[in-house]
Amino acid sequence: MWDWNYTWEILPQLLKVVPITIAATLSAFIFACALGAPLAMAKQSKNKWLSLPVSAIADFIRKTPLIIQLFVLVFVLPTSIGLTLSPFVAGMIGLGIHYSTYLSEVYRSGIEAVPKGQWEASTALNFTKTNTWLRIILPQSIPPTIPVMGNYLITMFKETPTLSAITLVELLMTAKTLGSSSFKYVEALTLVGLIFLVLSYPSALLVRALERRMQAREGSAAIK
Amino acid sequence: MSQNIKNFSAEPIVRYRNVTKVFDQRVVLKRLDLDIMPGEKIALIGPSGSGKTTIARLLMTLEQPTSGTIEVNGELLWHMQHKGKLITANEKHLHRMRSSIGMVFQHFNLFPHMTILRNVMEALVHVRKIPKPQAQQRALELLQQVGLQDHIKKYPAQLSGGQKQRVAIARALVMEPKILLFDEVTSALDPELVGEVLDVIKGIAEKKDTAMLLITHEMDFAREIADRILFTDGGVIVEQGTPEQIFENPQSPRLQAFLTRFLKERQYGLASETAAAGAE
Ligand SMILES: Nc1ncnc2c1ncn2[C@@H]1O[C@H](COP(=O)(O)OP(=O)(O)OP(=O)(O)O)[C@@H](O)[C@H]1O
Ligand SMILES: [Mg+2]
């Protein structure tokens, strides 16, 4: 039977860990965004000694489960190089690195969508490589990727329960603790599901609205 | 044709020597020799695939020659001295050399995320490092010259093709190159917009002592503004001379055939235009 009293009792405890879950998501996302950009550039580099190894490593990270990478961060690093990370930092780095490989692909598609003529005009006007990236290429390649980036943010948010495996006290971890002390798992887990839904759904709507606006803008730009 | 003083006894501003370009084992340019004098206006004509664009792109450093050398201002473009040896130029050398060269493209290549004014100012500020107020002043002057002073706050997508190309010309001119390359800059335009762009180029050709290399299919235009016309075919300059020599007295059979074909096409083009007008 569903126990309403119990539900109201544990709700505040679950809500209390919402901020940490969001903080973990956001910091991991920012980390992934920051790492994804140089990753995309390295993968595109003409220098094979840079592009091939970086592509291989990124591929490896993307094709292995996140949880294994988290375990490496938490269990292998302390014994191998004596580096002990807090669950939050390890979670941020692990989730961030994992998703940076996806985001680098998003960047890459954004960069490749910029016509070759933009590079050539930049050369003809004698912009340095740095200025070409900063003033010509990136300002054109980032805006169209924003909706996709938003979707990855939501995906990362939904991935945070994985971080409970490295003892980060987020929603799922809290629900498990509550459930194991009262044996009322249904209420706790249902609430976790609902909280995720309540937070992701509006974000998803926001992303969709953004997407529609981008398309409208592209459409108007295409009209001469 | 044009009134500017040209000292053709001076040193050439550009010198191609024995330049060969190979793409995927295909020889696109064969041992090209070409001198361009300061202020000289050269029209480059020839059939599709004859290597015209490649000649311009090598000079703009968009493409590297397979062999041979190009000098700009008496200095090697694609090579530099390193420990007493001649090696392929690095980005720093190319950057320095490029300051004398400008190019206008067939498809404009304006920066879509910047206003017209910023399109023209951007390189002045960030490449030439001219303070913003002065750069803006210069950009406005140039935009006035091409007749776009009323559109400076618009974005490229809001302009017609002819207007876009005039912005692109202003953007190249504002950098004050010693040699300016035009690669079929009216080919992507609707026929009724070609004239306004050609007029702007004629104006520049008359006023400025910038050397110009114009790749074009507009024969009347070439004839009107060029000091010299080059005819390329199959990766070589088959024939060159003054507009009179080229158009009235073509020597090589290939040029004769090219001009005949061109005249026929134009007649056909006019005929079909009249037909279309009649059908309306
Ligand atoms: N990047 C490239 N890779 C491979 N082949 C190329 C490349 N650029 C040009 N070519 C080839 O080189 C030849 C000469 O090209 P180029 O563009 O210089 O000719 P063009 O005289 O400008 O022709 P058009 O009048 O059609 O513009 C063509 O056959 C073309 O297919
Ligand atoms: Mg061409």
PDB file of N, CA, C and O in Angstrom, chain B residues 223-257:
ATOM      1  N   ARG B 223      37.565  43.753 -71.849  1.00  0.00           N
ATOM      2  CA  ARG B 223      38.083  44.595 -72.914  1.00  0.00           C
ATOM      3  C   ARG B 223      38.180  46.055 -72.466  1.00  0.00           C
ATOM      4  O   ARG B 223      39.132  46.761 -72.788  1.00  0.00           O
ATOM      5  N   GLU B 224      37.179  46.455 -71.705  1.00  0.00           N
ATOM      6  CA  GLU B 224      37.101  47.852 -71.299  1.00  0.00           C
ATOM      7  C   GLU B 224      38.143  48.210 -70.248  1.00  0.00           C
ATOM      8  O   GLU B 224      38.717  49.298 -70.289  1.00  0.00           O
ATOM      9  N   ILE B 225      38.378  47.341 -69.280  1.00  0.00           N
ATOM     10  CA  ILE B 225      39.229  47.780 -68.176  1.00  0.00           C
ATOM     11  C   ILE B 225      40.640  47.190 -68.180  1.00  0.00           C
ATOM     12  O   ILE B 225      41.508  47.695 -67.491  1.00  0.00           O
ATOM     13  N   ALA B 226      40.879  46.150 -68.963  1.00  0.00           N
ATOM     14  CA  ALA B 226      42.176  45.483 -68.835  1.00  0.00           C
ATOM     15  C   ALA B 226      43.269  46.168 -69.645  1.00  0.00           C
ATOM     16  O   ALA B 226      43.038  46.662 -70.743  1.00  0.00           O
ATOM     17  N   ASP B 227      44.467  46.229 -69.080  1.00  0.00           N
ATOM     18  CA  ASP B 227      45.635  46.645 -69.833  1.00  0.00           C
ATOM     19  C   ASP B 227      46.126  45.473 -70.670  1.00  0.00           C
ATOM     20  O   ASP B 227      46.696  45.634 -71.735  1.00  0.00           O
ATOM     21  N   ARG B 228      45.912  44.279 -70.103  1.00  0.00           N
ATOM     22  CA  ARG B 228      46.433  43.075 -70.762  1.00  0.00           C
ATOM     23  C   ARG B 228      45.453  41.946 -70.509  1.00  0.00           C
ATOM     24  O   ARG B 228      44.845  41.879 -69.434  1.00  0.00           O
ATOM     25  N   ILE B 229      45.304  41.099 -71.502  1.00  0.00           N
ATOM     26  CA  ILE B 229      44.406  39.957 -71.344  1.00  0.00           C
ATOM     27  C   ILE B 229      45.200  38.676 -71.519  1.00  0.00           C
ATOM     28  O   ILE B 229      46.039  38.561 -72.421  1.00  0.00           O
ATOM     29  N   LEU B 230      44.968  37.733 -70.588  1.00  0.00           N
ATOM     30  CA  LEU B 230      45.610  36.431 -70.691  1.00  0.00           C
ATOM     31  C   LEU B 230      44.544  35.402 -71.030  1.00  0.00           C
ATOM     32  O   LEU B 230      43.471  35.417 -70.442  1.00  0.00           O
ATOM     33  N   PHE B 231      44.869  34.529 -71.947  1.00  0.00           N
ATOM     34  CA  PHE B 231      43.959  33.435 -72.272  1.00  0.00           C
ATOM     35  C   PHE B 231      44.602  32.121 -71.830  1.00  0.00           C
ATOM     36  O   PHE B 231      45.691  31.772 -72.282  1.00  0.00           O
ATOM     37  N   THR B 232      43.953  31.425 -70.913  1.00  0.00           N
ATOM     38  CA  THR B 232      44.501  30.148 -70.439  1.00  0.00           C
ATOM     39  C   THR B 232      43.687  29.007 -71.012  1.00  0.00           C
ATOM     40  O   THR B 232      42.477  29.121 -71.203  1.00  0.00           O
ATOM     41  N   ASP B 233      44.386  27.920 -71.244  1.00  0.00           N
ATOM     42  CA  ASP B 233      43.693  26.695 -71.643  1.00  0.00           C
ATOM     43  C   ASP B 233      44.586  25.529 -71.248  1.00  0.00           C
ATOM     44  O   ASP B 233      45.792  25.571 -71.475  1.00  0.00           O
ATOM     45  N   GLY B 234      43.995  24.525 -70.637  1.00  0.00           N
ATOM     46  CA  GLY B 234      44.755  23.338 -70.255  1.00  0.00           C
ATOM     47  C   GLY B 234      45.941  23.633 -69.355  1.00  0.00           C
ATOM     48  O   GLY B 234      46.981  22.982 -69.432  1.00  0.00           O
ATOM     49  N   GLY B 235      45.812  24.624 -68.486  1.00  0.00           N
ATOM     50  CA  GLY B 235      46.860  24.870 -67.494  1.00  0.00           C
ATOM     51  C   GLY B 235      48.040  25.676 -67.988  1.00  0.00           C
ATOM     52  O   GLY B 235      49.048  25.781 -67.305  1.00  0.00           O
ATOM     53  N   VAL B 236      47.924  26.237 -69.197  1.00  0.00           N
ATOM     54  CA  VAL B 236      48.996  27.121 -69.670  1.00  0.00           C
ATOM     55  C   VAL B 236      48.386  28.410 -70.221  1.00  0.00           C
ATOM     56  O   VAL B 236      47.220  28.441 -70.622  1.00  0.00           O
ATOM     57  N   ILE B 237      49.209  29.479 -70.211  1.00  0.00           N
ATOM     58  CA  ILE B 237      48.769  30.712 -70.859  1.00  0.00           C
ATOM     59  C   ILE B 237      49.047  30.545 -72.342  1.00  0.00           C
ATOM     60  O   ILE B 237      50.197  30.494 -72.776  1.00  0.00           O
ATOM     61  N   VAL B 238      47.979  30.404 -73.094  1.00  0.00           N
ATOM     62  CA  VAL B 238      48.126  30.100 -74.515  1.00  0.00           C
ATOM     63  C   VAL B 238      48.470  31.362 -75.299  1.00  0.00           C
ATOM     64  O   VAL B 238      49.250  31.338 -76.243  1.00  0.00           O
ATOM     65  N   GLU B 239      47.866  32.470 -74.888  1.00  0.00           N
ATOM     66  CA  GLU B 239      48.072  33.700 -75.635  1.00  0.00           C
ATOM     67  C   GLU B 239      47.821  34.884 -74.717  1.00  0.00           C
ATOM     68  O   GLU B 239      46.993  34.815 -73.811  1.00  0.00           O
ATOM     69  N   GLN B 240      48.552  35.968 -74.927  1.00  0.00           N
ATOM     70  CA  GLN B 240      48.269  37.168 -74.164  1.00  0.00           C
ATOM     71  C   GLN B 240      48.561  38.402 -74.979  1.00  0.00           C
ATOM     72  O   GLN B 240      49.307  38.367 -75.951  1.00  0.00           O
ATOM     73  N   GLY B 241      47.929  39.509 -74.611  1.00  0.00           N
ATOM     74  CA  GLY B 241      48.139  40.745 -75.356  1.00  0.00           C
ATOM     75  C   GLY B 241      47.162  41.810 -74.903  1.00  0.00           C
ATOM     76  O   GLY B 241      46.427  41.619 -73.928  1.00  0.00           O
ATOM     77  N   THR B 242      47.175  42.922 -75.606  1.00  0.00           N
ATOM     78  CA  THR B 242      46.224  43.980 -75.292  1.00  0.00           C
ATOM     79  C   THR B 242      44.834  43.497 -75.689  1.00  0.00           C
ATOM     80  O   THR B 242      44.705  42.558 -76.484  1.00  0.00           O
ATOM     81  N   PRO B 243      43.793  44.146 -75.162  1.00  0.00           N
ATOM     82  CA  PRO B 243      42.436  43.751 -75.557  1.00  0.00           C
ATOM     83  C   PRO B 243      42.263  43.750 -77.069  1.00  0.00           C
ATOM     84  O   PRO B 243      41.650  42.832 -77.620  1.00  0.00           O
ATOM     85  N   GLU B 244      42.847  44.748 -77.760  1.00  0.00           N
ATOM     86  CA  GLU B 244      42.715  44.808 -79.215  1.00  0.00           C
ATOM     87  C   GLU B 244      43.318  43.554 -79.847  1.00  0.00           C
ATOM     88  O   GLU B 244      42.700  42.904 -80.695  1.00  0.00           O
ATOM     89  N   GLN B 245      44.538  43.225 -79.430  1.00  0.00           N
ATOM     90  CA  GLN B 245      45.206  42.045 -80.004  1.00  0.00           C
ATOM     91  C   GLN B 245      44.375  40.786 -79.768  1.00  0.00           C
ATOM     92  O   GLN B 245      44.190  39.974 -80.665  1.00  0.00           O
ATOM     93  N   ILE B 246      43.890  40.629 -78.555  1.00  0.00           N
ATOM     94  CA  ILE B 246      43.189  39.390 -78.204  1.00  0.00           C
ATOM     95  C   ILE B 246      41.857  39.277 -78.939  1.00  0.00           C
ATOM     96  O   ILE B 246      41.500  38.220 -79.468  1.00  0.00           O
ATOM     97  N   PHE B 247      41.108  40.366 -78.958  1.00  0.00           N
ATOM     98  CA  PHE B 247      39.749  40.259 -79.504  1.00  0.00           C
ATOM     99  C   PHE B 247      39.690  40.467 -81.024  1.00  0.00           C
ATOM    100  O   PHE B 247      38.842  39.902 -81.692  1.00  0.00           O
ATOM    101  N   GLU B 248      40.589  41.298 -81.555  1.00  0.00           N
ATOM    102  CA  GLU B 248      40.485  41.584 -82.986  1.00  0.00           C
ATOM    103  C   GLU B 248      41.415  40.715 -83.806  1.00  0.00           C
ATOM    104  O   GLU B 248      41.174  40.506 -84.980  1.00  0.00           O
ATOM    105  N   ASN B 249      42.465  40.274 -83.142  1.00  0.00           N
ATOM    106  CA  ASN B 249      43.444  39.551 -83.935  1.00  0.00           C
ATOM    107  C   ASN B 249      43.983  38.331 -83.180  1.00  0.00           C
ATOM    108  O   ASN B 249      45.183  38.198 -82.975  1.00  0.00           O
ATOM    109  N   PRO B 250      43.090  37.460 -82.745  1.00  0.00           N
ATOM    110  CA  PRO B 250      43.550  36.287 -81.988  1.00  0.00           C
ATOM    111  C   PRO B 250      44.409  35.392 -82.869  1.00  0.00           C
ATOM    112  O   PRO B 250      44.064  35.164 -84.028  1.00  0.00           O
ATOM    113  N   GLN B 251      45.532  34.932 -82.311  1.00  0.00           N
ATOM    114  CA  GLN B 251      46.480  34.158 -83.109  1.00  0.00           C
ATOM    115  C   GLN B 251      46.223  32.656 -83.035  1.00  0.00           C
ATOM    116  O   GLN B 251      46.142  31.987 -84.049  1.00  0.00           O
ATOM    117  N   SER B 252      46.088  32.150 -81.829  1.00  0.00           N
ATOM    118  CA  SER B 252      46.030  30.693 -81.679  1.00  0.00           C
ATOM    119  C   SER B 252      44.633  30.180 -82.017  1.00  0.00           C
ATOM    120  O   SER B 252      43.632  30.842 -81.730  1.00  0.00           O
ATOM    121  N   PRO B 253      44.565  29.016 -82.616  1.00  0.00           N
ATOM    122  CA  PRO B 253      43.254  28.427 -82.953  1.00  0.00           C
ATOM    123  C   PRO B 253      42.382  28.250 -81.712  1.00  0.00           C
ATOM    124  O   PRO B 253      41.166  28.410 -81.779  1.00  0.00           O
ATOM    125  N   ARG B 254      43.039  27.941 -80.593  1.00  0.00           N
ATOM    126  CA  ARG B 254      42.240  27.686 -79.389  1.00  0.00           C
ATOM    127  C   ARG B 254      41.525  28.952 -78.921  1.00  0.00           C
ATOM    128  O   ARG B 254      40.382  28.914 -78.499  1.00  0.00           O
ATOM    129  N   LEU B 255      42.239  30.085 -78.987  1.00  0.00           N
ATOM    130  CA  LEU B 255      41.610  31.347 -78.591  1.00  0.00           C
ATOM    131  C   LEU B 255      40.513  31.709 -79.586  1.00  0.00           C
ATOM    132  O   LEU B 255      39.419  32.133 -79.202  1.00  0.00           O
ATOM    133  N   GLN B 256      40.798  31.494 -80.860  1.00  0.00           N
ATOM    134  CA  GLN B 256      39.788  31.794 -81.878  1.00  0.00           C
ATOM    135  C   GLN B 256      38.529  30.981 -81.614  1.00  0.00           C
ATOM    136  O   GLN B 256      37.420  31.510 -81.630  1.00  0.00           O
ATOM    137  N   ALA B 257      38.731  29.687 -81.343  1.00  0.00           N
ATOM    138  CA  ALA B 257      37.574  28.819 -81.080  1.00  0.00           C
ATOM    139  C   ALA B 257      36.823  29.289 -79.840  1.00  0.00           C
ATOM    140  O   ALA B 257      35.584  29.344 -79.820  1.00  0.00           O
TER     141      ALA B 257
END
